[in-house]
Amino acid sequence: MKQKQTINEKDIKQLILLLKPLIPHMILTIILGSLGYLAISAITLFGGMTILQWSGLAEYGPFSLLIGLVIAGGVLRAVFRLSEQYCTHYIAFRLLAIVRDCIYSTLRKLSNHQIQAFQKGDLMNIVTKDVELLEVFYAHTIAPIFIGIVTSVVYVSILSSFHPLYGVAAIVTYILISFVIPKAVYYFGEQAGIEYRNNFGQLSNFLMDSLKGIKELLIFGGQKRTIDQIDTYSEQLNETTLTLKKHEGLLKALTDVGLYITVFTQIMLTIYLYNHEMVTAAEGLLALLLLFSSFGPSLALSHLSASLVHTFASAKSVLRVLNIQPDIPTDGTGHVQDIESITFSNIAFGYNTKSLLYDHVNMRWTKGTIIGIKGKNGVGKSTLISLLLQDLSPLQGDILINHQNIKGLSKEKLLEKFCIVDAQTTVFSDTLRHNITLYNDSYTDNEILDACKKAGLNEFISSLPSGLNTYLQEYAANMSSGQLQRLALARLFLKNAPVYILDEPTSNLDVLNEKHILQSIKANASDKLVILISHSDTVLALADQVYSIEDGLIRTA
């Protein structure tokens, strides 16, 4: 899912709206930042007054007062700067947490099919690197813009008091350095920033896939192709990096040229005004000192252009996730305490209306029964479960739980009533305990070990030197496929939800372990609704009722 569009006003407005809870902090940051820059100018201005008075060109008051004002300016600058930076980064990191929370909230509403449309490496970059880059926008863009406006108004007012032409010259300078040059140069690097972001996402995704399949690559001789592909991605990144560096160099060069021209123009203006007796020598020198000390806010904005090329490319990726609409409505608010029955009423479904997987499906499953589902690959066995879990929406008909339409139920609350074991078991790089409990600390050791015993995992745990506290390697490298499947079953028995969904639950187990697991399922099914999906007649023999999916129809076997 590549990002092709550039940032626009609507996107920037959406980013700013996320700032709403922290507006008071932002106002404080702007005030502190403005005072900090004005303190720098105060040091320069009062220092210039001291030197002019010492040289006899003007009289401004006691030396002790002038020197005291210079010292006070230095102290205040330190206080204002430290306070501004604290507020700025407080805002930025709070907002990063808010943005991540919004991303996770959005992802939780999406169906599995929508989640799977993302490349894993790209999604990882969005929630890590892309969100981190938004710190540039929130910490170093919004406040500096307003600080630049506030300080410019103050500087122009003071400079105009020396002579209006100084105010006009200052306005032209600030606009040139802080807006015209950065905006013009930004377009030079904008596309490169987007390409860099996309290429980095592709490389991350490729590396993740390669690491996950490193054993297969070594066995089947895929090392050279993998290295060549990494080199290709690296060369693409180098090319876009070179373009971005040229952008940074062009920005710096034009900004420096703009400053040199400004300085020269101001000096010429001062000479002209002095020769025509429009300002005194002291006034002209103070005006120059004030002007030269006032470039800080403008330069801060100018330098942002290089950073914003990356930031806006990342912002577009983040907003792309935040703006995804669930393909199935998730606004249901109802919930059920227990699941007594599940009813499929006249269900029809297909990935397109011209080719239906099945039509006119009518079934009713009740608590305390074991339902078996069989059929050839691709006929829609797992799709039926996706419809039940609201990962897909039927083209026709309704699915009822306890006579309530699932469309009116909260998906989050509904999923709490299901336990699922399928062919793929996800393992996290953490302890065995956390992989079984999935970070729910309310379970006791006895409950965990009892679930593991039901799943046939107890012998494996006993063989581990640290038992439940054994750390599992990345991608479960220190577990067999059978052990992984038993781990998934342990999760199921531990959660103890009203509905068990088991998709090929014993496909990786030997005959002895399969028998043990089937006995455990049977023993714990009296107050559950168990849904078994399998090709195995041995597994399906456990079912009270078996349904066969064939030729678009679901029949009782």
mmCIF file with all atom_site columns, N, CA, C and O in Angstrom, residues 253-282:
data_model
loop_
_atom_site.group_PDB
_atom_site.id
_atom_site.type_symbol
_atom_site.label_atom_id
_atom_site.label_alt_id
_atom_site.label_comp_id
_atom_site.label_asym_id
_atom_site.label_entity_id
_atom_site.label_seq_id
_atom_site.pdbx_PDB_ins_code
_atom_site.Cartn_x
_atom_site.Cartn_y
_atom_site.Cartn_z
_atom_site.occupancy
_atom_site.B_iso_or_equiv
_atom_site.pdbx_formal_charge
_atom_site.auth_seq_id
_atom_site.auth_comp_id
_atom_site.auth_asym_id
_atom_site.auth_atom_id
_atom_site.pdbx_PDB_model_num
ATOM 1   N N  . ALA A 1 253 ? 22.177 26.978 1.106  1.00 0.00 ? 253 ALA A N  1
ATOM 2   C CA . ALA A 1 253 ? 22.842 27.945 0.229  1.00 0.00 ? 253 ALA A CA 1
ATOM 3   C C  . ALA A 1 253 ? 21.947 29.155 -0.029 1.00 0.00 ? 253 ALA A C  1
ATOM 4   O O  . ALA A 1 253 ? 22.392 30.306 0.093  1.00 0.00 ? 253 ALA A O  1
ATOM 5   N N  . LEU A 1 254 ? 20.686 28.913 -0.360 1.00 0.00 ? 254 LEU A N  1
ATOM 6   C CA . LEU A 1 254 ? 19.785 30.025 -0.653 1.00 0.00 ? 254 LEU A CA 1
ATOM 7   C C  . LEU A 1 254 ? 19.502 30.859 0.598  1.00 0.00 ? 254 LEU A C  1
ATOM 8   O O  . LEU A 1 254 ? 19.380 32.088 0.517  1.00 0.00 ? 254 LEU A O  1
ATOM 9   N N  . THR A 1 255 ? 19.400 30.178 1.753  1.00 0.00 ? 255 THR A N  1
ATOM 10  C CA . THR A 1 255 ? 19.181 30.913 3.003  1.00 0.00 ? 255 THR A CA 1
ATOM 11  C C  . THR A 1 255 ? 20.380 31.805 3.315  1.00 0.00 ? 255 THR A C  1
ATOM 12  O O  . THR A 1 255 ? 20.208 32.976 3.701  1.00 0.00 ? 255 THR A O  1
ATOM 13  N N  . ASP A 1 256 ? 21.585 31.268 3.150  1.00 0.00 ? 256 ASP A N  1
ATOM 14  C CA . ASP A 1 256 ? 22.796 32.064 3.398  1.00 0.00 ? 256 ASP A CA 1
ATOM 15  C C  . ASP A 1 256 ? 22.883 33.247 2.437  1.00 0.00 ? 256 ASP A C  1
ATOM 16  O O  . ASP A 1 256 ? 23.210 34.379 2.843  1.00 0.00 ? 256 ASP A O  1
ATOM 17  N N  . VAL A 1 257 ? 22.571 32.991 1.158  1.00 0.00 ? 257 VAL A N  1
ATOM 18  C CA . VAL A 1 257 ? 22.584 34.074 0.177  1.00 0.00 ? 257 VAL A CA 1
ATOM 19  C C  . VAL A 1 257 ? 21.567 35.146 0.560  1.00 0.00 ? 257 VAL A C  1
ATOM 20  O O  . VAL A 1 257 ? 21.848 36.352 0.490  1.00 0.00 ? 257 VAL A O  1
ATOM 21  N N  . GLY A 1 258 ? 20.373 34.690 0.980  1.00 0.00 ? 258 GLY A N  1
ATOM 22  C CA . GLY A 1 258 ? 19.350 35.634 1.406  1.00 0.00 ? 258 GLY A CA 1
ATOM 23  C C  . GLY A 1 258 ? 19.808 36.474 2.591  1.00 0.00 ? 258 GLY A C  1
ATOM 24  O O  . GLY A 1 258 ? 19.563 37.689 2.643  1.00 0.00 ? 258 GLY A O  1
ATOM 25  N N  . LEU A 1 259 ? 20.520 35.850 3.539  1.00 0.00 ? 259 LEU A N  1
ATOM 26  C CA . LEU A 1 259 ? 21.029 36.586 4.703  1.00 0.00 ? 259 LEU A CA 1
ATOM 27  C C  . LEU A 1 259 ? 22.096 37.603 4.293  1.00 0.00 ? 259 LEU A C  1
ATOM 28  O O  . LEU A 1 259 ? 22.087 38.748 4.770  1.00 0.00 ? 259 LEU A O  1
ATOM 29  N N  . TYR A 1 260 ? 23.013 37.181 3.427  1.00 0.00 ? 260 TYR A N  1
ATOM 30  C CA . TYR A 1 260 ? 24.080 38.088 2.981  1.00 0.00 ? 260 TYR A CA 1
ATOM 31  C C  . TYR A 1 260 ? 23.486 39.299 2.263  1.00 0.00 ? 260 TYR A C  1
ATOM 32  O O  . TYR A 1 260 ? 23.910 40.447 2.489  1.00 0.00 ? 260 TYR A O  1
ATOM 33  N N  . ILE A 1 261 ? 22.503 39.036 1.399  1.00 0.00 ? 261 ILE A N  1
ATOM 34  C CA . ILE A 1 261 ? 21.862 40.142 0.679  1.00 0.00 ? 261 ILE A CA 1
ATOM 35  C C  . ILE A 1 261 ? 21.147 41.064 1.657  1.00 0.00 ? 261 ILE A C  1
ATOM 36  O O  . ILE A 1 261 ? 21.218 42.307 1.540  1.00 0.00 ? 261 ILE A O  1
ATOM 37  N N  . THR A 1 262 ? 20.487 40.471 2.645  1.00 0.00 ? 262 THR A N  1
ATOM 38  C CA . THR A 1 262 ? 19.769 41.252 3.647  1.00 0.00 ? 262 THR A CA 1
ATOM 39  C C  . THR A 1 262 ? 20.721 42.133 4.449  1.00 0.00 ? 262 THR A C  1
ATOM 40  O O  . THR A 1 262 ? 20.470 43.329 4.656  1.00 0.00 ? 262 THR A O  1
ATOM 41  N N  . VAL A 1 263 ? 21.823 41.538 4.908  1.00 0.00 ? 263 VAL A N  1
ATOM 42  C CA . VAL A 1 263 ? 22.802 42.291 5.691  1.00 0.00 ? 263 VAL A CA 1
ATOM 43  C C  . VAL A 1 263 ? 23.356 43.458 4.870  1.00 0.00 ? 263 VAL A C  1
ATOM 44  O O  . VAL A 1 263 ? 23.437 44.606 5.343  1.00 0.00 ? 263 VAL A O  1
ATOM 45  N N  . PHE A 1 264 ? 23.713 43.161 3.623  1.00 0.00 ? 264 PHE A N  1
ATOM 46  C CA . PHE A 1 264 ? 24.264 44.205 2.749  1.00 0.00 ? 264 PHE A CA 1
ATOM 47  C C  . PHE A 1 264 ? 23.228 45.312 2.530  1.00 0.00 ? 264 PHE A C  1
ATOM 48  O O  . PHE A 1 264 ? 23.549 46.510 2.607  1.00 0.00 ? 264 PHE A O  1
ATOM 49  N N  . THR A 1 265 ? 21.974 44.899 2.284  1.00 0.00 ? 265 THR A N  1
ATOM 50  C CA . THR A 1 265 ? 20.911 45.880 2.043  1.00 0.00 ? 265 THR A CA 1
ATOM 51  C C  . THR A 1 265 ? 20.684 46.755 3.269  1.00 0.00 ? 265 THR A C  1
ATOM 52  O O  . THR A 1 265 ? 20.522 47.989 3.148  1.00 0.00 ? 265 THR A O  1
ATOM 53  N N  . GLN A 1 266 ? 20.698 46.149 4.457  1.00 0.00 ? 266 GLN A N  1
ATOM 54  C CA . GLN A 1 266 ? 20.463 46.909 5.681  1.00 0.00 ? 266 GLN A CA 1
ATOM 55  C C  . GLN A 1 266 ? 21.599 47.907 5.949  1.00 0.00 ? 266 GLN A C  1
ATOM 56  O O  . GLN A 1 266 ? 21.353 49.027 6.417  1.00 0.00 ? 266 GLN A O  1
ATOM 57  N N  . ILE A 1 267 ? 22.814 47.471 5.657  1.00 0.00 ? 267 ILE A N  1
ATOM 58  C CA . ILE A 1 267 ? 23.952 48.379 5.844  1.00 0.00 ? 267 ILE A CA 1
ATOM 59  C C  . ILE A 1 267 ? 23.840 49.565 4.891  1.00 0.00 ? 267 ILE A C  1
ATOM 60  O O  . ILE A 1 267 ? 24.036 50.733 5.278  1.00 0.00 ? 267 ILE A O  1
ATOM 61  N N  . MET A 1 268 ? 23.499 49.264 3.616  1.00 0.00 ? 268 MET A N  1
ATOM 62  C CA . MET A 1 268 ? 23.326 50.343 2.632  1.00 0.00 ? 268 MET A CA 1
ATOM 63  C C  . MET A 1 268 ? 22.191 51.276 3.035  1.00 0.00 ? 268 MET A C  1
ATOM 64  O O  . MET A 1 268 ? 22.285 52.501 2.889  1.00 0.00 ? 268 MET A O  1
ATOM 65  N N  . LEU A 1 269 ? 21.102 50.706 3.565  1.00 0.00 ? 269 LEU A N  1
ATOM 66  C CA . LEU A 1 269 ? 19.970 51.512 4.002  1.00 0.00 ? 269 LEU A CA 1
ATOM 67  C C  . LEU A 1 269 ? 20.379 52.422 5.155  1.00 0.00 ? 269 LEU A C  1
ATOM 68  O O  . LEU A 1 269 ? 19.995 53.611 5.187  1.00 0.00 ? 269 LEU A O  1
ATOM 69  N N  . THR A 1 270 ? 21.142 51.871 6.097  1.00 0.00 ? 270 THR A N  1
ATOM 70  C CA . THR A 1 270 ? 21.590 52.670 7.241  1.00 0.00 ? 270 THR A CA 1
ATOM 71  C C  . THR A 1 270 ? 22.485 53.825 6.783  1.00 0.00 ? 270 THR A C  1
ATOM 72  O O  . THR A 1 270 ? 22.345 54.970 7.263  1.00 0.00 ? 270 THR A O  1
ATOM 73  N N  . ILE A 1 271 ? 23.399 53.533 5.862  1.00 0.00 ? 271 ILE A N  1
ATOM 74  C CA . ILE A 1 271 ? 24.281 54.594 5.337  1.00 0.00 ? 271 ILE A CA 1
ATOM 75  C C  . ILE A 1 271 ? 23.446 55.671 4.651  1.00 0.00 ? 271 ILE A C  1
ATOM 76  O O  . ILE A 1 271 ? 23.678 56.881 4.841  1.00 0.00 ? 271 ILE A O  1
ATOM 77  N N  . TYR A 1 272 ? 22.449 55.236 3.870  1.00 0.00 ? 272 TYR A N  1
ATOM 78  C CA . TYR A 1 272 ? 21.590 56.193 3.165  1.00 0.00 ? 272 TYR A CA 1
ATOM 79  C C  . TYR A 1 272 ? 20.825 57.061 4.165  1.00 0.00 ? 272 TYR A C  1
ATOM 80  O O  . TYR A 1 272 ? 20.779 58.300 4.023  1.00 0.00 ? 272 TYR A O  1
ATOM 81  N N  . LEU A 1 273 ? 20.227 56.448 5.165  1.00 0.00 ? 273 LEU A N  1
ATOM 82  C CA . LEU A 1 273 ? 19.446 57.198 6.156  1.00 0.00 ? 273 LEU A CA 1
ATOM 83  C C  . LEU A 1 273 ? 20.333 58.135 6.963  1.00 0.00 ? 273 LEU A C  1
ATOM 84  O O  . LEU A 1 273 ? 19.934 59.265 7.296  1.00 0.00 ? 273 LEU A O  1
ATOM 85  N N  . TYR A 1 274 ? 21.541 57.686 7.270  1.00 0.00 ? 274 TYR A N  1
ATOM 86  C CA . TYR A 1 274 ? 22.465 58.531 8.042  1.00 0.00 ? 274 TYR A CA 1
ATOM 87  C C  . TYR A 1 274 ? 22.928 59.727 7.221  1.00 0.00 ? 274 TYR A C  1
ATOM 88  O O  . TYR A 1 274 ? 22.967 60.865 7.714  1.00 0.00 ? 274 TYR A O  1
ATOM 89  N N  . ASN A 1 275 ? 23.244 59.476 5.954  1.00 0.00 ? 275 ASN A N  1
ATOM 90  C CA . ASN A 1 275 ? 23.711 60.572 5.080  1.00 0.00 ? 275 ASN A CA 1
ATOM 91  C C  . ASN A 1 275 ? 22.628 61.615 4.866  1.00 0.00 ? 275 ASN A C  1
ATOM 92  O O  . ASN A 1 275 ? 22.930 62.797 4.641  1.00 0.00 ? 275 ASN A O  1
ATOM 93  N N  . HIS A 1 276 ? 21.372 61.177 4.910  1.00 0.00 ? 276 HIS A N  1
ATOM 94  C CA . HIS A 1 276 ? 20.266 62.120 4.730  1.00 0.00 ? 276 HIS A CA 1
ATOM 95  C C  . HIS A 1 276 ? 19.704 62.579 6.073  1.00 0.00 ? 276 HIS A C  1
ATOM 96  O O  . HIS A 1 276 ? 18.613 63.153 6.129  1.00 0.00 ? 276 HIS A O  1
ATOM 97  N N  . GLU A 1 277 ? 20.469 62.323 7.151  1.00 0.00 ? 277 GLU A N  1
ATOM 98  C CA . GLU A 1 277 ? 20.146 62.788 8.496  1.00 0.00 ? 277 GLU A CA 1
ATOM 99  C C  . GLU A 1 277 ? 18.741 62.346 8.960  1.00 0.00 ? 277 GLU A C  1
ATOM 100 O O  . GLU A 1 277 ? 18.048 63.058 9.674  1.00 0.00 ? 277 GLU A O  1
ATOM 101 N N  . MET A 1 278 ? 18.373 61.151 8.503  1.00 0.00 ? 278 MET A N  1
ATOM 102 C CA . MET A 1 278 ? 17.097 60.595 8.939  1.00 0.00 ? 278 MET A CA 1
ATOM 103 C C  . MET A 1 278 ? 17.252 59.777 10.217 1.00 0.00 ? 278 MET A C  1
ATOM 104 O O  . MET A 1 278 ? 16.267 59.540 10.940 1.00 0.00 ? 278 MET A O  1
ATOM 105 N N  . VAL A 1 279 ? 18.474 59.279 10.502 1.00 0.00 ? 279 VAL A N  1
ATOM 106 C CA . VAL A 1 279 ? 18.798 58.601 11.752 1.00 0.00 ? 279 VAL A CA 1
ATOM 107 C C  . VAL A 1 279 ? 20.173 59.054 12.189 1.00 0.00 ? 279 VAL A C  1
ATOM 108 O O  . VAL A 1 279 ? 21.009 59.482 11.362 1.00 0.00 ? 279 VAL A O  1
ATOM 109 N N  . THR A 1 280 ? 20.417 58.966 13.496 1.00 0.00 ? 280 THR A N  1
ATOM 110 C CA . THR A 1 280 ? 21.755 59.260 13.994 1.00 0.00 ? 280 THR A CA 1
ATOM 111 C C  . THR A 1 280 ? 22.618 58.010 13.838 1.00 0.00 ? 280 THR A C  1
ATOM 112 O O  . THR A 1 280 ? 22.120 56.916 13.551 1.00 0.00 ? 280 THR A O  1
ATOM 113 N N  . ALA A 1 281 ? 23.917 58.167 14.058 1.00 0.00 ? 281 ALA A N  1
ATOM 114 C CA . ALA A 1 281 ? 24.827 57.020 13.968 1.00 0.00 ? 281 ALA A CA 1
ATOM 115 C C  . ALA A 1 281 ? 24.442 55.965 15.001 1.00 0.00 ? 281 ALA A C  1
ATOM 116 O O  . ALA A 1 281 ? 24.442 54.755 14.716 1.00 0.00 ? 281 ALA A O  1
ATOM 117 N N  . ALA A 1 282 ? 24.110 56.410 16.217 1.00 0.00 ? 282 ALA A N  1
ATOM 118 C CA . ALA A 1 282 ? 23.737 55.474 17.285 1.00 0.00 ? 282 ALA A CA 1
ATOM 119 C C  . ALA A 1 282 ? 22.465 54.721 16.929 1.00 0.00 ? 282 ALA A C  1
ATOM 120 O O  . ALA A 1 282 ? 22.362 53.501 17.108 1.00 0.00 ? 282 ALA A O  1
#
